Short mmCIF file of C-alpha atoms in Angstrom, two decimals:
data_model
loop_
_atom_site.label_atom_id
_atom_site.label_comp_id
_atom_site.label_asym_id
_atom_site.label_seq_id
_atom_site.Cartn_x
_atom_site.Cartn_y
_atom_site.Cartn_z
CA MET A 1 100.06 92.53 117.39
CA LYS A 2 98.87 91.03 114.10
CA GLN A 3 95.15 91.30 113.35
CA LYS A 4 93.65 88.40 111.45
CA ASN A 5 90.20 88.37 109.86
CA LYS A 6 89.72 92.09 110.59
CA VAL A 7 88.73 94.41 107.74
CA PHE A 8 90.04 97.99 107.63
CA ALA A 9 88.69 100.34 104.96
CA ASP A 10 90.53 103.48 103.84
CA LEU A 11 88.19 105.06 101.32
CA PHE A 12 89.85 108.42 100.69
CA ALA A 13 93.11 106.54 100.35
CA GLY A 14 95.38 109.06 98.61
CA THR A 15 98.85 107.57 98.37
CA GLY A 16 98.03 104.68 100.69
CA ILE A 17 99.96 105.65 103.83
CA VAL A 18 97.22 104.71 106.29
CA GLY A 19 96.18 101.56 104.45
CA SER A 20 99.79 100.39 104.18
CA THR A 21 100.25 100.78 107.92
CA PHE A 22 97.22 98.65 108.72
CA LYS A 23 98.12 96.13 106.01
CA SER A 24 101.45 95.59 107.75
CA LYS A 25 99.53 94.87 110.96
CA GLY A 26 97.67 92.02 109.30
CA TYR A 27 94.30 93.62 108.51
CA LYS A 28 92.49 92.94 105.27
CA ILE A 29 92.41 96.33 103.52
CA ILE A 30 89.69 97.83 101.37
CA SER A 31 91.24 100.82 99.61
CA ASN A 32 89.52 103.39 97.43
CA ASP A 33 90.12 106.77 95.85
CA ILE A 34 88.39 108.61 93.01
CA GLN A 35 91.78 109.64 91.58
CA TYR A 36 93.28 107.10 89.18
CA TYR A 37 96.88 107.90 90.17
CA SER A 38 95.92 107.03 93.77
CA TYR A 39 94.38 103.78 92.55
CA VAL A 40 97.67 102.93 90.81
CA MET A 41 99.65 103.65 93.98
CA ASN A 42 97.34 101.47 96.04
CA ARG A 43 97.26 98.65 93.47
CA HIS A 44 100.89 98.23 94.43
CA LEU A 45 101.09 99.22 98.10
CA ILE A 46 97.83 97.60 99.19
CA GLY A 47 97.88 94.88 96.53
CA ASN A 48 100.35 92.05 96.68
CA ASN A 49 102.97 92.40 94.01
CA PRO A 50 106.11 90.29 93.60
CA PRO A 51 109.53 91.99 93.51
CA VAL A 52 110.77 93.62 90.32
CA SER A 53 114.25 92.59 89.21
CA THR A 54 117.20 94.94 89.37
CA SER A 55 117.75 94.40 85.65
CA GLN A 56 114.24 95.69 84.88
CA LEU A 57 114.87 98.80 86.95
CA ASP A 58 118.31 99.37 85.36
CA TYR A 59 116.80 98.95 81.88
CA LEU A 60 114.12 101.59 82.49
CA ASN A 61 116.63 104.01 83.99
CA SER A 62 118.91 103.57 80.96
CA LEU A 63 116.26 104.67 78.46
CA LYS A 64 116.97 107.75 76.41
CA GLY A 65 114.55 110.65 76.84
CA THR A 66 111.56 111.03 74.50
CA GLU A 67 109.65 114.16 73.54
CA GLY A 68 106.29 112.75 74.62
CA PHE A 69 103.17 114.20 76.22
CA ILE A 70 104.81 115.18 79.51
CA TYR A 71 107.66 117.06 77.82
CA LYS A 72 105.39 118.72 75.27
CA ASN A 73 102.88 119.97 77.83
CA TYR A 74 104.64 120.37 81.18
CA CYS A 75 108.22 121.43 80.33
CA ALA A 76 109.40 124.93 79.41
CA GLY A 77 111.68 123.84 76.56
CA SER A 78 108.76 122.56 74.54
CA GLY A 79 107.23 126.03 74.35
CA SER A 80 104.24 124.96 76.42
CA GLY A 81 104.74 127.86 78.83
CA ARG A 82 104.66 125.40 81.74
CA ASN A 83 107.57 124.54 83.99
CA TYR A 84 106.53 121.51 86.08
CA PHE A 85 109.69 119.52 85.23
CA THR A 86 113.04 120.21 83.63
CA ASP A 87 113.16 119.25 79.96
CA GLU A 88 115.37 116.23 80.52
CA ASN A 89 113.31 114.92 83.44
CA GLY A 90 110.09 115.34 81.47
CA LYS A 91 111.56 113.45 78.51
CA LYS A 92 112.82 110.65 80.77
CA CYS A 93 109.39 110.35 82.39
CA ASP A 94 107.86 110.04 78.92
CA SER A 95 110.32 107.32 77.90
CA ILE A 96 109.64 105.19 80.96
CA ARG A 97 105.87 105.70 80.79
CA ILE A 98 105.71 104.76 77.10
CA GLU A 99 107.93 101.72 77.68
CA LEU A 100 105.77 100.47 80.57
CA GLU A 101 102.71 100.47 78.33
CA LYS A 102 104.63 98.68 75.59
CA LEU A 103 106.00 96.04 77.97
CA LYS A 104 102.52 95.36 79.33
CA ASN A 105 100.84 95.20 75.91
CA GLU A 106 103.49 92.83 74.56
CA GLY A 107 103.19 90.56 77.60
CA ASN A 108 106.72 91.17 78.85
CA ILE A 109 105.48 92.27 82.26
CA ASP A 110 102.32 91.08 84.00
CA GLU A 111 99.65 93.27 85.60
CA SER A 112 101.30 93.21 89.02
CA GLN A 113 104.67 94.28 87.64
CA TYR A 114 102.97 96.99 85.55
CA TYR A 115 101.28 98.58 88.55
CA TYR A 116 104.40 98.22 90.68
CA LEU A 117 106.52 100.04 88.13
CA LEU A 118 103.88 102.64 87.28
CA ALA A 119 103.30 103.42 90.97
CA SER A 120 107.05 103.74 91.42
CA LEU A 121 107.23 106.12 88.45
CA ILE A 122 104.51 108.34 89.90
CA ASN A 123 106.14 108.35 93.32
CA SER A 124 109.60 109.00 91.89
CA ILE A 125 108.80 111.79 89.42
CA ASP A 126 106.87 113.67 92.09
CA LYS A 127 110.15 114.24 93.95
CA TYR A 128 111.47 116.20 90.96
CA ALA A 129 108.41 118.41 90.43
CA ASN A 130 109.08 122.13 90.18
CA THR A 131 106.22 123.12 92.49
CA ALA A 132 105.82 124.52 95.99
CA SER A 133 103.81 121.50 97.12
CA VAL A 134 100.93 120.50 94.82
CA TYR A 135 100.36 120.89 91.07
CA GLY A 136 98.00 123.86 91.25
CA ALA A 137 100.89 125.96 89.95
CA PHE A 138 104.53 125.64 88.89
CA LEU A 139 107.48 127.79 89.95
CA LYS A 140 109.01 130.37 87.58
CA GLY A 141 112.56 129.42 88.45
CA VAL A 142 113.72 125.83 88.89
CA LYS A 143 114.26 124.79 92.51
CA LYS A 144 117.23 122.64 93.50
CA SER A 145 115.38 119.35 93.95
CA ALA A 146 113.80 119.73 90.48
CA GLN A 147 117.21 120.31 88.87
CA LYS A 148 118.50 116.86 89.86
CA GLU A 149 118.62 114.14 87.23
CA PHE A 150 115.50 111.98 87.43
CA LYS A 151 115.98 108.40 88.54
CA LEU A 152 113.27 105.77 88.88
CA GLU A 153 113.25 104.24 92.37
CA LEU A 154 111.12 101.30 93.44
CA LEU A 155 108.49 101.63 96.14
CA PRO A 156 108.70 99.16 99.02
CA ILE A 157 106.65 95.98 99.10
CA ILE A 158 104.41 95.92 102.16
CA ASP A 159 103.98 92.46 103.67
CA GLY A 160 100.51 91.69 104.93
CA ASN A 161 97.11 90.24 104.13
CA THR A 162 96.90 88.74 100.63
CA HIS A 163 93.17 89.33 100.04
CA ASN A 164 92.95 93.10 99.87
CA GLU A 165 90.59 94.99 97.58
CA ILE A 166 91.39 98.21 95.72
CA PHE A 167 88.78 100.45 94.07
CA ASN A 168 88.66 103.61 91.95
CA GLU A 169 85.08 104.70 92.59
CA ASP A 170 82.77 107.28 94.12
CA ILE A 171 82.88 106.52 97.85
CA ASN A 172 79.14 106.99 98.39
CA GLN A 173 78.37 104.35 95.78
CA LEU A 174 81.07 101.93 96.93
CA ILE A 175 80.02 102.09 100.61
CA LYS A 176 76.75 100.33 99.76
CA ARG A 177 78.60 97.22 98.55
CA ILE A 178 81.27 96.70 101.20
CA SER A 179 81.46 95.95 104.92
CA GLY A 180 84.08 95.50 107.60
CA ASP A 181 85.27 96.32 111.09
CA ILE A 182 86.97 99.73 110.86
CA LEU A 183 86.23 102.57 108.44
CA TYR A 184 88.75 105.42 108.24
CA LEU A 185 87.76 108.62 106.46
CA ASP A 186 90.08 111.48 105.53
CA PRO A 187 88.01 113.52 103.03
CA PRO A 188 88.92 116.84 101.41
CA TYR A 189 88.67 119.74 103.85
CA ASN A 190 88.22 122.70 101.52
CA ALA A 191 86.74 123.77 98.19
CA ARG A 192 89.94 123.05 96.26
CA GLN A 193 89.35 119.86 94.28
CA TYR A 194 92.07 117.23 94.72
CA CYS A 195 91.94 116.52 90.99
CA THR A 196 93.22 120.05 90.28
CA ASN A 197 95.98 119.74 92.87
CA TYR A 198 97.33 116.49 91.40
CA HIS A 199 96.29 116.71 87.74
CA VAL A 200 99.83 116.16 86.41
CA LEU A 201 100.20 112.88 88.30
CA GLU A 202 96.77 111.85 87.02
CA THR A 203 97.92 112.42 83.45
CA ILE A 204 101.14 110.47 84.00
CA ALA A 205 99.10 107.61 85.46
CA LYS A 206 96.57 107.52 82.64
CA TYR A 207 98.83 108.79 79.86
CA ASP A 208 95.71 109.38 77.82
CA ASN A 209 96.76 112.53 75.94
CA PRO A 210 94.01 114.72 77.41
CA LYS A 211 93.11 118.18 76.16
CA LEU A 212 94.62 120.63 78.64
CA HIS A 213 93.23 123.99 79.73
CA GLY A 214 94.67 127.23 81.08
CA LYS A 215 98.06 128.34 82.30
CA SER A 216 98.42 125.38 84.68
CA GLY A 217 97.37 122.83 82.04
CA LEU A 218 94.38 121.31 83.82
CA ARG A 219 92.83 118.19 82.34
CA GLU A 220 89.04 117.78 82.25
CA TYR A 221 87.97 116.75 85.75
CA GLN A 222 84.19 117.08 85.96
CA ALA A 223 83.74 113.34 86.49
CA GLN A 224 86.15 113.44 89.45
CA LYS A 225 84.75 116.47 91.26
CA SER A 226 84.02 115.63 94.88
CA LYS A 227 80.83 116.71 96.63
CA TYR A 228 82.93 116.84 99.79
CA CYS A 229 84.50 120.02 98.37
CA SER A 230 81.27 122.03 98.37
CA THR A 231 79.48 123.60 101.34
CA ARG A 232 76.23 123.05 99.46
CA THR A 233 76.58 119.26 99.26
CA VAL A 234 79.13 118.08 101.86
CA LYS A 235 76.81 117.59 104.86
CA GLU A 236 74.20 115.63 102.91
CA GLU A 237 76.91 113.52 101.29
CA PHE A 238 78.57 112.78 104.63
CA ASP A 239 75.26 111.86 106.27
CA ASP A 240 74.51 109.47 103.41
CA LEU A 241 77.96 107.89 103.78
CA ILE A 242 77.68 107.29 107.52
CA LYS A 243 74.12 106.01 107.20
CA ASN A 244 75.13 103.39 104.61
CA ALA A 245 78.43 102.37 106.24
CA ASN A 246 78.29 98.75 107.36
CA PHE A 247 81.23 99.08 109.77
CA GLN A 248 81.32 98.81 113.54
CA TYR A 249 83.93 101.54 114.10
CA ILE A 250 84.13 104.73 112.04
CA PHE A 251 86.88 107.34 112.33
CA LEU A 252 86.81 110.73 110.60
CA SER A 253 89.92 112.92 110.41
CA TYR A 254 88.90 116.55 109.85
CA ASN A 255 90.26 119.94 110.91
CA ASN A 256 88.68 123.09 112.30
CA GLU A 257 88.89 124.91 108.94
CA GLY A 258 86.99 122.26 106.98
CA LEU A 259 83.80 122.98 105.06
CA MET A 260 81.76 120.95 107.56
CA PRO A 261 81.38 122.71 110.92
CA PHE A 262 82.31 120.71 114.01
CA ASP A 263 78.71 120.76 115.28
CA ALA A 264 77.37 119.42 111.98
CA ILE A 265 79.75 116.44 112.09
CA LYS A 266 78.86 115.75 115.70
CA GLU A 267 75.13 115.93 114.97
CA ILE A 268 75.36 113.56 112.02
CA MET A 269 77.54 110.96 113.71
CA GLU A 270 75.53 110.98 116.95
CA LYS A 271 72.47 109.87 114.97
CA TYR A 272 74.06 106.53 114.19
CA GLY A 273 75.67 105.38 117.43
CA GLU A 274 78.04 106.19 120.29
CA TYR A 275 80.14 109.25 119.43
CA ASN A 276 83.39 110.67 120.82
CA VAL A 277 86.06 113.08 119.60
CA PHE A 278 89.78 113.75 120.16
CA SER A 279 91.81 116.77 119.06
CA THR A 280 95.42 117.81 118.41
CA ASP A 281 96.85 121.20 117.45
CA TYR A 282 99.33 121.53 114.58
CA LYS A 283 101.44 124.41 113.34
CA ARG A 284 100.01 125.65 110.05
CA PHE A 285 101.62 124.44 106.82
CA ARG A 286 102.03 127.53 104.63
CA ALA A 287 103.47 126.19 101.36
CA ASP A 288 100.35 127.25 99.47
CA LYS A 289 100.19 130.95 100.36
CA GLU A 290 97.31 131.56 97.98
CA GLU A 291 94.97 129.20 99.81
CA ASN A 292 96.12 130.26 103.27
CA ARG A 293 96.14 134.00 102.76
CA ASN A 294 92.84 134.50 104.60
CA HIS A 295 93.84 132.45 107.64
CA LYS A 296 95.34 134.51 110.45
CA ALA A 297 95.80 131.67 112.96
CA ASN A 298 99.23 130.05 113.11
CA LYS A 299 97.85 126.64 114.01
CA THR A 300 95.06 124.29 113.03
CA THR A 301 93.15 121.85 115.19
CA GLU A 302 92.85 118.32 113.85
CA TYR A 303 89.87 116.35 115.11
CA LEU A 304 89.48 112.60 115.13
CA HIS A 305 85.74 111.95 115.28
CA CYS A 306 84.93 108.42 116.47
CA LEU A 307 81.72 106.46 116.11
CA VAL A 308 80.73 103.03 117.36
CA LYS A 309 77.87 102.36 115.01
CA ARG A 310 74.75 100.66 116.26
#
């Protein structure tokens, strides 16, 4: 059933999966994420971009590889000591990324086409990354999926409301300026900052030649650090968010291993209206053995905290 004149906000939007689903159901979407690569993804998926021609896609895929920033800093052949992509895939990513900026600056593609193609580049190159899951570390050897020749593939166009809004801001500041019917929150669960897990995609999105640090090649991320990733600040930040949320229905997805204890969430949400909670058990995902090494349980419990705000 299509929903008209209903506003759904997804303010830890990530790659836009939830927002895209509700967009297709007819809701107006307000999308936000502090990561710029997420903003790029949502500018396409939640925005309303026209199709890109097959000839444009073929042209970009035909480009010869370039020894640009990605190759020089994230590929083993450059001497960087990092192995996030094969040399050829890194060079091809550089060529396409440089060409997109050139096409935009020369007026050969408009803003919508630029974000469509850039979002597609981010989504495509991620499939060829030589990592276990996220970009906190690269693999020593090259796994099979990373050995394949990189090919740019277009993201789908999601039909839906044509008046969506996409932001790249701190959620606790943005919440004071927006309103709607449903607010969905899927914040970070642990102390690992998202900006360190996806720093390579952030650099591809911005292509701003940042100074990199350490073995993994982290970019400076102080301005993107989330207070939801600290036990010292998360409860106060969450309380402030719920207090200022001008939405009738609020849903929080959070698991039993998150920094905020179940009772703290319940106490905060109960202050602002009628509260309920639902739970589901999931088998643990163990791709990141380093982060999961202290967890003995073989499952996690995912909670959906629900609030009808008064």
